[in-house]
Amino acid sequence: MEWNNFWEVLRNARKVMISAHRKIDGDGLGSAWALCHALRWLGKEVEIRNPDAVPEIFRFIGSDFADTKVCDEAFLRQEAATFDTLVIVDTSARSQLGRVVELVERGTCRTVVIDHHAVGDSLTPLVFQDANAPAAGCLVMDALETAGIPLDYRGGKDSPSIAEYLFLAISTDTGWFRFPSVRQQTLEQAARLMAAGVQPSRWYARIYESYPPSRLKLLGVVAQNAQLCGAGRLAYSWISREDFERLGASYSETTDLVNTLLMTQGVEVAVLFCEQEEGTRMNFRSRSDFNVAEEARKWGGGGHVKAAGAFSQESLKNIRPMVLDEIMVSMVR
């Protein structure tokens, strides 16, 4: 990756906005804040504005939680014009950007993308993309190390360090380093982050052992609804709107639940359907050569060969049989 071109753009930037994708995850959040604090260390004026609010499960990031703002109508009308550079991390898909895409389309600021997904849109000529990277955080870390940014830098008294944010990004998007996307370089990066002060056990507890009780109940719903088809090769389950409301749970608590469906012997592909007020979100996983990114693309989504997602405005009742039928057809080809 030619990071010198990236830093040439950022060195000339006066005021930078960083954004990730809708329904932000650990990779998007960690990548955004690691880059934000790095740019502030360089003396840049930087602000994070995402398509929607950060879930409560990330409140452990301290004051940075409240400083992660939303790109809403008021911002676009009153403040957006003051930014000359926009950096988008962990996506290049218009459908994932919410109202951030309006800032891209205005063309009033220079747009830069850092992404590790194979599927995306042509948002800008300034794209730093590697579909083989297991996380956007891996790419951001490459960029920061190229520029000599100190990984142990802490932007605020109760803020995680840059290294801790990068560890949040990389560890979550690799399933705590267990996914096939993990390479030797990934573990070497993790080792350098530990050398910069990261304590993995502490971060595992923060990320995976601090869910509200409703998360445990969601796991029960997924297990109860789980079904096998395709001679046991395809596992799927669902969480309805009524389930979310009854349990007082949110979509952000479904992180990693789809992977529990892959724990059954013989299962190669898993799909979790989560019904929301505006439609149905689908998470796809594969532990074979089956390309779930191709399946997600059929429904306007995308991702990686073994991990992808999509959203449909259709109800759970309508979309579930259509998606499953498509997968079954693809699996027998």
Tab-separated table of C-alpha atoms in Angstrom:
chain	number	residue	atom	x	y	z
A	1	MET	CA	0.000	0.000	0.000
A	2	GLU	CA	1.383	3.409	-0.987
A	3	TRP	CA	0.709	5.262	2.261
A	4	ASN	CA	2.841	8.226	1.244
A	5	ASN	CA	-0.033	9.352	-0.996
A	6	PHE	CA	-2.431	9.047	1.939
A	7	TRP	CA	-0.266	11.187	4.178
A	8	GLU	CA	0.253	13.761	1.470
A	9	VAL	CA	-3.506	14.345	1.451
A	10	LEU	CA	-3.746	14.464	5.241
A	11	ARG	CA	-0.748	16.757	5.670
A	12	ASN	CA	-2.502	19.330	3.492
A	13	ALA	CA	-5.822	18.935	5.310
A	14	ARG	CA	-7.053	21.750	7.519
A	15	LYS	CA	-10.129	20.195	9.135
A	16	VAL	CA	-10.866	16.467	8.910
A	17	MET	CA	-14.048	14.482	9.386
A	18	ILE	CA	-13.781	10.710	9.910
A	19	SER	CA	-16.699	8.365	9.398
A	20	ALA	CA	-17.327	4.630	9.440
A	21	HIS	CA	-20.418	2.654	8.421
A	22	ARG	CA	-23.954	2.319	9.727
A	23	LYS	CA	-24.468	0.031	12.740
A	24	ILE	CA	-20.829	0.533	13.627
A	25	ASP	CA	-18.798	-2.415	14.903
A	26	GLY	CA	-15.490	-2.734	16.732
A	27	ASP	CA	-13.431	-2.492	13.552
A	28	GLY	CA	-15.155	0.673	12.352
A	29	LEU	CA	-15.043	2.338	15.760
A	30	GLY	CA	-11.493	1.295	16.615
A	31	SER	CA	-10.152	2.291	13.190
A	32	ALA	CA	-11.882	5.673	13.293
A	33	TRP	CA	-10.669	6.612	16.759
A	34	ALA	CA	-7.139	5.322	16.218
A	35	LEU	CA	-6.869	7.518	13.136
A	36	CYS	CA	-8.560	10.437	14.893
A	37	HIS	CA	-6.088	10.478	17.785
A	38	ALA	CA	-3.178	9.999	15.395
A	39	LEU	CA	-4.227	13.040	13.384
A	40	ARG	CA	-4.718	15.067	16.560
A	41	TRP	CA	-1.190	14.064	17.610
A	42	LEU	CA	-0.087	15.589	14.300
A	43	GLY	CA	-1.913	18.798	15.239
A	44	LYS	CA	-4.936	18.385	12.948
A	45	GLU	CA	-8.469	19.456	13.799
A	46	VAL	CA	-10.491	16.235	13.599
A	47	GLU	CA	-14.042	15.144	14.358
A	48	ILE	CA	-15.800	11.778	14.049
A	49	ARG	CA	-19.287	11.852	12.508
A	50	ASN	CA	-20.922	8.496	11.836
A	51	PRO	CA	-24.168	7.688	9.994
A	52	ASP	CA	-25.854	6.789	13.302
A	53	ALA	CA	-25.249	6.686	17.034
A	54	VAL	CA	-22.680	4.435	18.685
A	55	PRO	CA	-24.275	1.504	20.570
A	56	GLU	CA	-24.171	1.524	24.364
A	57	ILE	CA	-21.936	-1.562	24.354
A	58	PHE	CA	-19.033	0.756	23.458
A	59	ARG	CA	-19.521	3.114	26.404
A	60	PHE	CA	-16.283	1.743	27.896
A	61	ILE	CA	-14.273	4.027	25.575
A	62	GLY	CA	-14.924	6.851	28.035
A	63	SER	CA	-15.264	10.462	26.895
A	64	ASP	CA	-14.669	9.386	23.288
A	65	PHE	CA	-18.117	7.756	23.430
A	66	ALA	CA	-19.840	11.130	23.820
A	67	ASP	CA	-17.472	12.694	21.273
A	68	THR	CA	-18.531	10.222	18.565
A	69	LYS	CA	-21.235	12.263	16.878
A	70	VAL	CA	-23.878	11.683	14.201
A	71	CYS	CA	-23.876	13.112	10.696
A	72	ASP	CA	-27.418	14.495	10.765
A	73	GLU	CA	-29.348	17.193	8.932
A	74	ALA	CA	-28.276	19.960	11.315
A	75	PHE	CA	-24.597	19.095	10.839
A	76	LEU	CA	-24.910	18.942	7.056
A	77	ARG	CA	-26.710	22.282	6.987
A	78	GLN	CA	-24.556	24.241	9.434
A	79	GLU	CA	-21.097	22.686	9.893
A	80	ALA	CA	-20.223	20.277	7.083
A	81	ALA	CA	-18.942	23.035	4.795
A	82	THR	CA	-16.151	23.829	7.278
A	83	PHE	CA	-14.471	20.447	6.642
A	84	ASP	CA	-12.070	20.132	3.723
A	85	THR	CA	-11.243	16.403	4.088
A	86	LEU	CA	-13.411	13.336	4.719
A	87	VAL	CA	-11.868	9.964	5.612
A	88	ILE	CA	-14.169	6.936	5.458
A	89	VAL	CA	-12.978	3.769	7.191
A	90	ASP	CA	-14.162	0.158	6.983
A	91	THR	CA	-16.549	0.623	4.051
A	92	SER	CA	-16.761	1.962	0.520
A	93	ALA	CA	-20.458	1.130	0.046
A	94	ARG	CA	-22.903	4.009	-0.399
A	95	SER	CA	-25.654	2.000	1.253
A	96	GLN	CA	-23.589	1.862	4.463
A	97	LEU	CA	-22.965	5.608	4.737
A	98	GLY	CA	-26.380	7.044	5.578
A	99	ARG	CA	-26.331	10.821	5.249
A	100	VAL	CA	-22.521	10.875	5.100
A	101	VAL	CA	-22.922	10.094	1.408
A	102	GLU	CA	-24.419	13.585	0.938
A	103	LEU	CA	-21.098	15.092	1.946
A	104	VAL	CA	-19.333	12.828	-0.572
A	105	GLU	CA	-21.712	13.879	-3.335
A	106	ARG	CA	-21.375	17.599	-2.617
A	107	GLY	CA	-17.720	17.437	-3.581
A	108	THR	CA	-16.846	20.280	-1.209
A	109	CYS	CA	-14.213	18.210	0.560
A	110	ARG	CA	-11.615	15.699	-0.483
A	111	THR	CA	-12.757	12.138	0.221
A	112	VAL	CA	-10.384	9.316	1.181
A	113	VAL	CA	-11.368	5.676	1.786
A	114	ILE	CA	-9.574	3.006	3.837
A	115	ASP	CA	-11.332	-0.324	3.410
A	116	HIS	CA	-10.731	-4.069	3.477
A	117	HIS	CA	-13.964	-5.202	1.821
A	118	ALA	CA	-13.927	-6.641	-1.689
A	119	VAL	CA	-17.303	-5.116	-2.588
A	120	GLY	CA	-17.911	-1.387	-2.674
A	121	ASP	CA	-18.694	1.684	-4.765
A	122	SER	CA	-16.492	4.213	-6.522
A	123	LEU	CA	-16.701	7.000	-3.964
A	124	THR	CA	-13.351	8.619	-4.745
A	125	PRO	CA	-10.099	8.035	-6.644
A	126	LEU	CA	-8.313	8.102	-3.275
A	127	VAL	CA	-9.017	4.537	-2.158
A	128	PHE	CA	-6.627	2.551	0.030
A	129	GLN	CA	-8.126	-0.916	-0.143
A	130	ASP	CA	-6.879	-4.433	0.489
A	131	ALA	CA	-9.470	-7.212	0.450
A	132	ASN	CA	-6.903	-9.606	1.918
A	133	ALA	CA	-6.519	-7.551	5.088
A	134	PRO	CA	-8.520	-9.168	7.924
A	135	ALA	CA	-9.613	-5.798	9.336
A	136	ALA	CA	-9.634	-2.124	8.464
A	137	GLY	CA	-7.651	-1.684	11.663
A	138	CYS	CA	-4.765	-3.609	10.074
A	139	LEU	CA	-4.609	-1.055	7.273
A	140	VAL	CA	-4.888	1.918	9.623
A	141	MET	CA	-2.078	0.461	11.721
A	142	ASP	CA	0.089	0.131	8.595
A	143	ALA	CA	-0.600	3.762	7.775
A	144	LEU	CA	0.219	5.011	11.281
A	145	GLU	CA	3.422	2.998	11.554
A	146	THR	CA	4.533	4.313	8.165
A	147	ALA	CA	4.151	7.847	9.516
A	148	GLY	CA	5.919	7.058	12.794
A	149	ILE	CA	2.845	7.755	14.963
A	150	PRO	CA	3.430	6.570	18.570
A	151	LEU	CA	0.975	3.720	19.186
A	152	ASP	CA	0.919	4.325	22.932
A	153	TYR	CA	-0.408	7.878	22.481
A	154	ARG	CA	-3.586	8.509	24.497
A	155	GLY	CA	-5.825	11.320	23.281
A	156	GLY	CA	-7.504	11.975	26.612
A	157	LYS	CA	-7.233	11.037	30.282
A	158	ASP	CA	-9.875	8.290	30.042
A	159	SER	CA	-9.427	7.549	26.333
A	160	PRO	CA	-8.000	4.230	25.123
A	161	SER	CA	-4.595	4.565	23.499
A	162	ILE	CA	-4.151	4.334	19.739
A	163	ALA	CA	-2.817	0.803	20.252
A	164	GLU	CA	-5.902	-0.192	22.251
A	165	TYR	CA	-8.229	1.149	19.564
A	166	LEU	CA	-6.318	-0.766	16.899
A	167	PHE	CA	-6.524	-3.916	19.011
A	168	LEU	CA	-10.289	-3.390	19.379
A	169	ALA	CA	-10.563	-3.120	15.593
A	170	ILE	CA	-8.393	-6.092	14.687
A	171	SER	CA	-9.447	-8.507	17.440
A	172	THR	CA	-13.185	-8.077	16.849
A	173	ASP	CA	-13.062	-8.379	13.060
A	174	THR	CA	-10.959	-11.529	13.262
A	175	GLY	CA	-13.184	-13.192	15.871
A	176	TRP	CA	-10.380	-12.898	18.396
A	177	PHE	CA	-7.857	-14.091	15.797
A	178	ARG	CA	-9.690	-17.332	14.963
A	179	PHE	CA	-11.048	-16.526	11.477
A	180	PRO	CA	-9.310	-17.838	8.310
A	181	SER	CA	-8.477	-14.251	7.328
A	182	VAL	CA	-5.801	-14.087	10.049
A	183	ARG	CA	-2.271	-14.096	8.667
A	184	GLN	CA	1.176	-14.177	10.216
A	185	GLN	CA	1.337	-10.398	9.801
A	186	THR	CA	-1.905	-10.074	11.808
A	187	LEU	CA	-0.399	-11.782	14.838
A	188	GLU	CA	2.777	-9.776	14.419
A	189	GLN	CA	0.690	-6.609	14.513
A	190	ALA	CA	-1.057	-7.864	17.655
A	191	ALA	CA	2.356	-8.487	19.250
A	192	ARG	CA	3.448	-4.908	18.498
A	193	LEU	CA	0.200	-3.611	20.016
A	194	MET	CA	0.894	-5.624	23.167
A	195	ALA	CA	4.388	-4.129	23.247
A	196	ALA	CA	2.662	-0.719	23.158
A	197	GLY	CA	0.708	-1.578	26.310
A	198	VAL	CA	-2.395	-3.505	25.235
A	199	GLN	CA	-3.617	-6.129	27.721
A	200	PRO	CA	-5.647	-8.686	25.689
A	201	SER	CA	-7.433	-10.241	28.689
A	202	ARG	CA	-8.705	-6.833	29.766
A	203	TRP	CA	-9.986	-6.069	26.295
A	204	TYR	CA	-11.596	-9.470	25.876
A	205	ALA	CA	-13.540	-8.825	29.091
A	206	ARG	CA	-14.612	-5.373	27.887
A	207	ILE	CA	-15.718	-6.609	24.478
A	208	TYR	CA	-17.158	-10.074	25.084
A	209	GLU	CA	-17.903	-10.313	28.810
A	210	SER	CA	-19.804	-7.098	29.430
A	211	TYR	CA	-23.048	-7.624	27.518
A	212	PRO	CA	-26.385	-6.795	29.179
A	213	PRO	CA	-28.574	-9.740	30.318
A	214	SER	CA	-30.735	-9.320	27.209
A	215	ARG	CA	-27.815	-10.551	25.082
A	216	LEU	CA	-27.945	-13.948	26.824
A	217	LYS	CA	-31.669	-14.115	26.125
A	218	LEU	CA	-31.066	-13.286	22.456
A	219	LEU	CA	-28.684	-16.228	22.294
A	220	GLY	CA	-31.530	-18.388	23.579
A	221	VAL	CA	-33.835	-17.117	20.815
A	222	VAL	CA	-31.207	-17.874	18.159
A	223	ALA	CA	-30.736	-21.386	19.539
A	224	GLN	CA	-34.481	-22.048	19.776
A	225	ASN	CA	-35.184	-20.849	16.232
A	226	ALA	CA	-32.154	-22.529	14.648
A	227	GLN	CA	-32.886	-24.757	11.654
A	228	LEU	CA	-30.778	-26.953	9.372
A	229	CYS	CA	-31.342	-27.577	5.678
A	230	GLY	CA	-29.371	-28.608	2.614
A	231	ALA	CA	-28.430	-31.959	4.167
A	232	GLY	CA	-27.207	-30.110	7.250
A	233	ARG	CA	-24.832	-27.841	5.344
A	234	LEU	CA	-26.887	-24.657	5.863
A	235	ALA	CA	-27.901	-23.387	9.304
A	236	TYR	CA	-30.128	-20.389	9.840
A	237	SER	CA	-32.023	-18.649	12.589
A	238	TRP	CA	-33.890	-15.422	13.188
A	239	ILE	CA	-34.781	-12.776	15.742
A	240	SER	CA	-38.093	-11.008	15.160
A	241	ARG	CA	-39.026	-7.448	16.064
A	242	GLU	CA	-41.265	-8.887	18.749
A	243	ASP	CA	-38.288	-10.774	20.218
A	244	PHE	CA	-36.186	-7.610	20.412
A	245	GLU	CA	-39.040	-5.678	22.023
A	246	ARG	CA	-39.970	-8.465	24.467
A	247	LEU	CA	-36.385	-8.815	25.671
A	248	GLY	CA	-35.597	-5.106	25.658
A	249	ALA	CA	-32.653	-5.867	23.373
A	250	SER	CA	-31.063	-3.983	20.483
A	251	TYR	CA	-29.496	-5.074	17.203
A	252	SER	CA	-26.048	-4.092	18.492
A	253	GLU	CA	-26.252	-7.010	20.935
A	254	THR	CA	-26.364	-9.548	18.075
A	255	THR	CA	-22.632	-9.180	17.371
A	256	ASP	CA	-21.046	-12.586	16.723
A	257	LEU	CA	-24.322	-14.512	17.300
A	258	VAL	CA	-24.333	-15.752	13.702
A	259	ASN	CA	-21.061	-17.572	14.382
A	260	THR	CA	-22.763	-19.787	16.972
A	261	LEU	CA	-24.654	-21.387	14.077
A	262	LEU	CA	-21.343	-22.578	12.614
A	263	MET	CA	-20.587	-24.601	15.728
A	264	THR	CA	-22.723	-27.520	14.547
A	265	GLN	CA	-21.014	-30.469	12.877
A	266	GLY	CA	-21.468	-30.459	9.117
A	267	VAL	CA	-22.629	-26.845	8.846
A	268	GLU	CA	-20.762	-24.899	6.158
A	269	VAL	CA	-22.916	-21.774	5.793
A	270	ALA	CA	-24.897	-19.817	8.387
A	271	VAL	CA	-27.406	-16.980	8.115
A	272	LEU	CA	-28.944	-14.933	10.909
A	273	PHE	CA	-31.998	-12.792	10.117
A	274	CYS	CA	-32.694	-9.837	12.431
A	275	GLU	CA	-35.986	-8.036	11.881
A	276	GLN	CA	-35.943	-4.297	12.555
A	277	GLU	CA	-38.539	-1.557	12.253
A	278	GLU	CA	-37.190	-0.500	8.850
A	279	GLY	CA	-36.638	-4.002	7.440
A	280	THR	CA	-34.468	-7.083	7.957
A	281	ARG	CA	-30.717	-7.301	8.480
A	282	MET	CA	-28.927	-10.457	7.409
A	283	ASN	CA	-25.559	-11.751	8.562
A	284	PHE	CA	-23.865	-14.447	6.456
A	285	ARG	CA	-20.952	-16.667	7.456
A	286	SER	CA	-19.089	-19.503	5.723
A	287	ARG	CA	-16.428	-21.969	6.779
A	288	SER	CA	-16.113	-23.559	3.362
A	289	ASP	CA	-15.317	-22.251	-0.112
A	290	PHE	CA	-18.882	-20.972	-0.417
A	291	ASN	CA	-18.780	-17.218	-1.160
A	292	VAL	CA	-21.303	-15.493	1.102
A	293	ALA	CA	-20.284	-12.070	-0.232
A	294	GLU	CA	-21.855	-13.072	-3.566
A	295	GLU	CA	-25.075	-13.985	-1.765
A	296	ALA	CA	-25.096	-10.732	0.199
A	297	ARG	CA	-24.545	-8.772	-3.012
A	298	LYS	CA	-27.820	-10.162	-4.410
A	299	TRP	CA	-29.638	-8.278	-1.648
A	300	GLY	CA	-27.687	-5.030	-1.899
A	301	GLY	CA	-25.029	-5.955	0.646
A	302	GLY	CA	-21.476	-7.207	0.513
A	303	GLY	CA	-18.455	-8.115	2.560
A	304	HIS	CA	-15.931	-10.928	2.460
A	305	VAL	CA	-15.955	-14.439	1.028
A	306	LYS	CA	-16.540	-15.902	4.484
A	307	ALA	CA	-18.333	-13.038	6.262
A	308	ALA	CA	-20.876	-10.660	4.778
A	309	GLY	CA	-24.051	-8.748	5.486
A	310	ALA	CA	-27.046	-7.197	3.789
A	311	PHE	CA	-30.215	-5.264	4.544
A	312	SER	CA	-33.639	-5.559	2.962
A	313	GLN	CA	-36.734	-3.449	3.461
A	314	GLU	CA	-38.738	-6.661	3.237
A	315	SER	CA	-40.214	-8.168	6.389
A	316	LEU	CA	-38.605	-11.182	8.008
A	317	LYS	CA	-41.483	-13.363	6.829
A	318	ASN	CA	-40.991	-12.348	3.194
A	319	ILE	CA	-37.213	-12.163	2.895
A	320	ARG	CA	-36.237	-15.321	4.762
A	321	PRO	CA	-37.536	-17.896	2.229
A	322	MET	CA	-36.200	-15.876	-0.715
A	323	VAL	CA	-32.668	-15.682	0.711
A	324	LEU	CA	-32.614	-19.329	1.760
A	325	ASP	CA	-33.848	-20.474	-1.661
A	326	GLU	CA	-31.090	-18.466	-3.369
A	327	ILE	CA	-28.422	-19.961	-1.122
A	328	MET	CA	-29.717	-23.486	-1.683
A	329	VAL	CA	-29.601	-22.991	-5.454
A	330	SER	CA	-26.042	-21.641	-5.222
A	331	MET	CA	-24.910	-24.501	-3.021
A	332	VAL	CA	-25.896	-27.166	-5.561
A	333	ARG	CA	-24.252	-25.462	-8.547
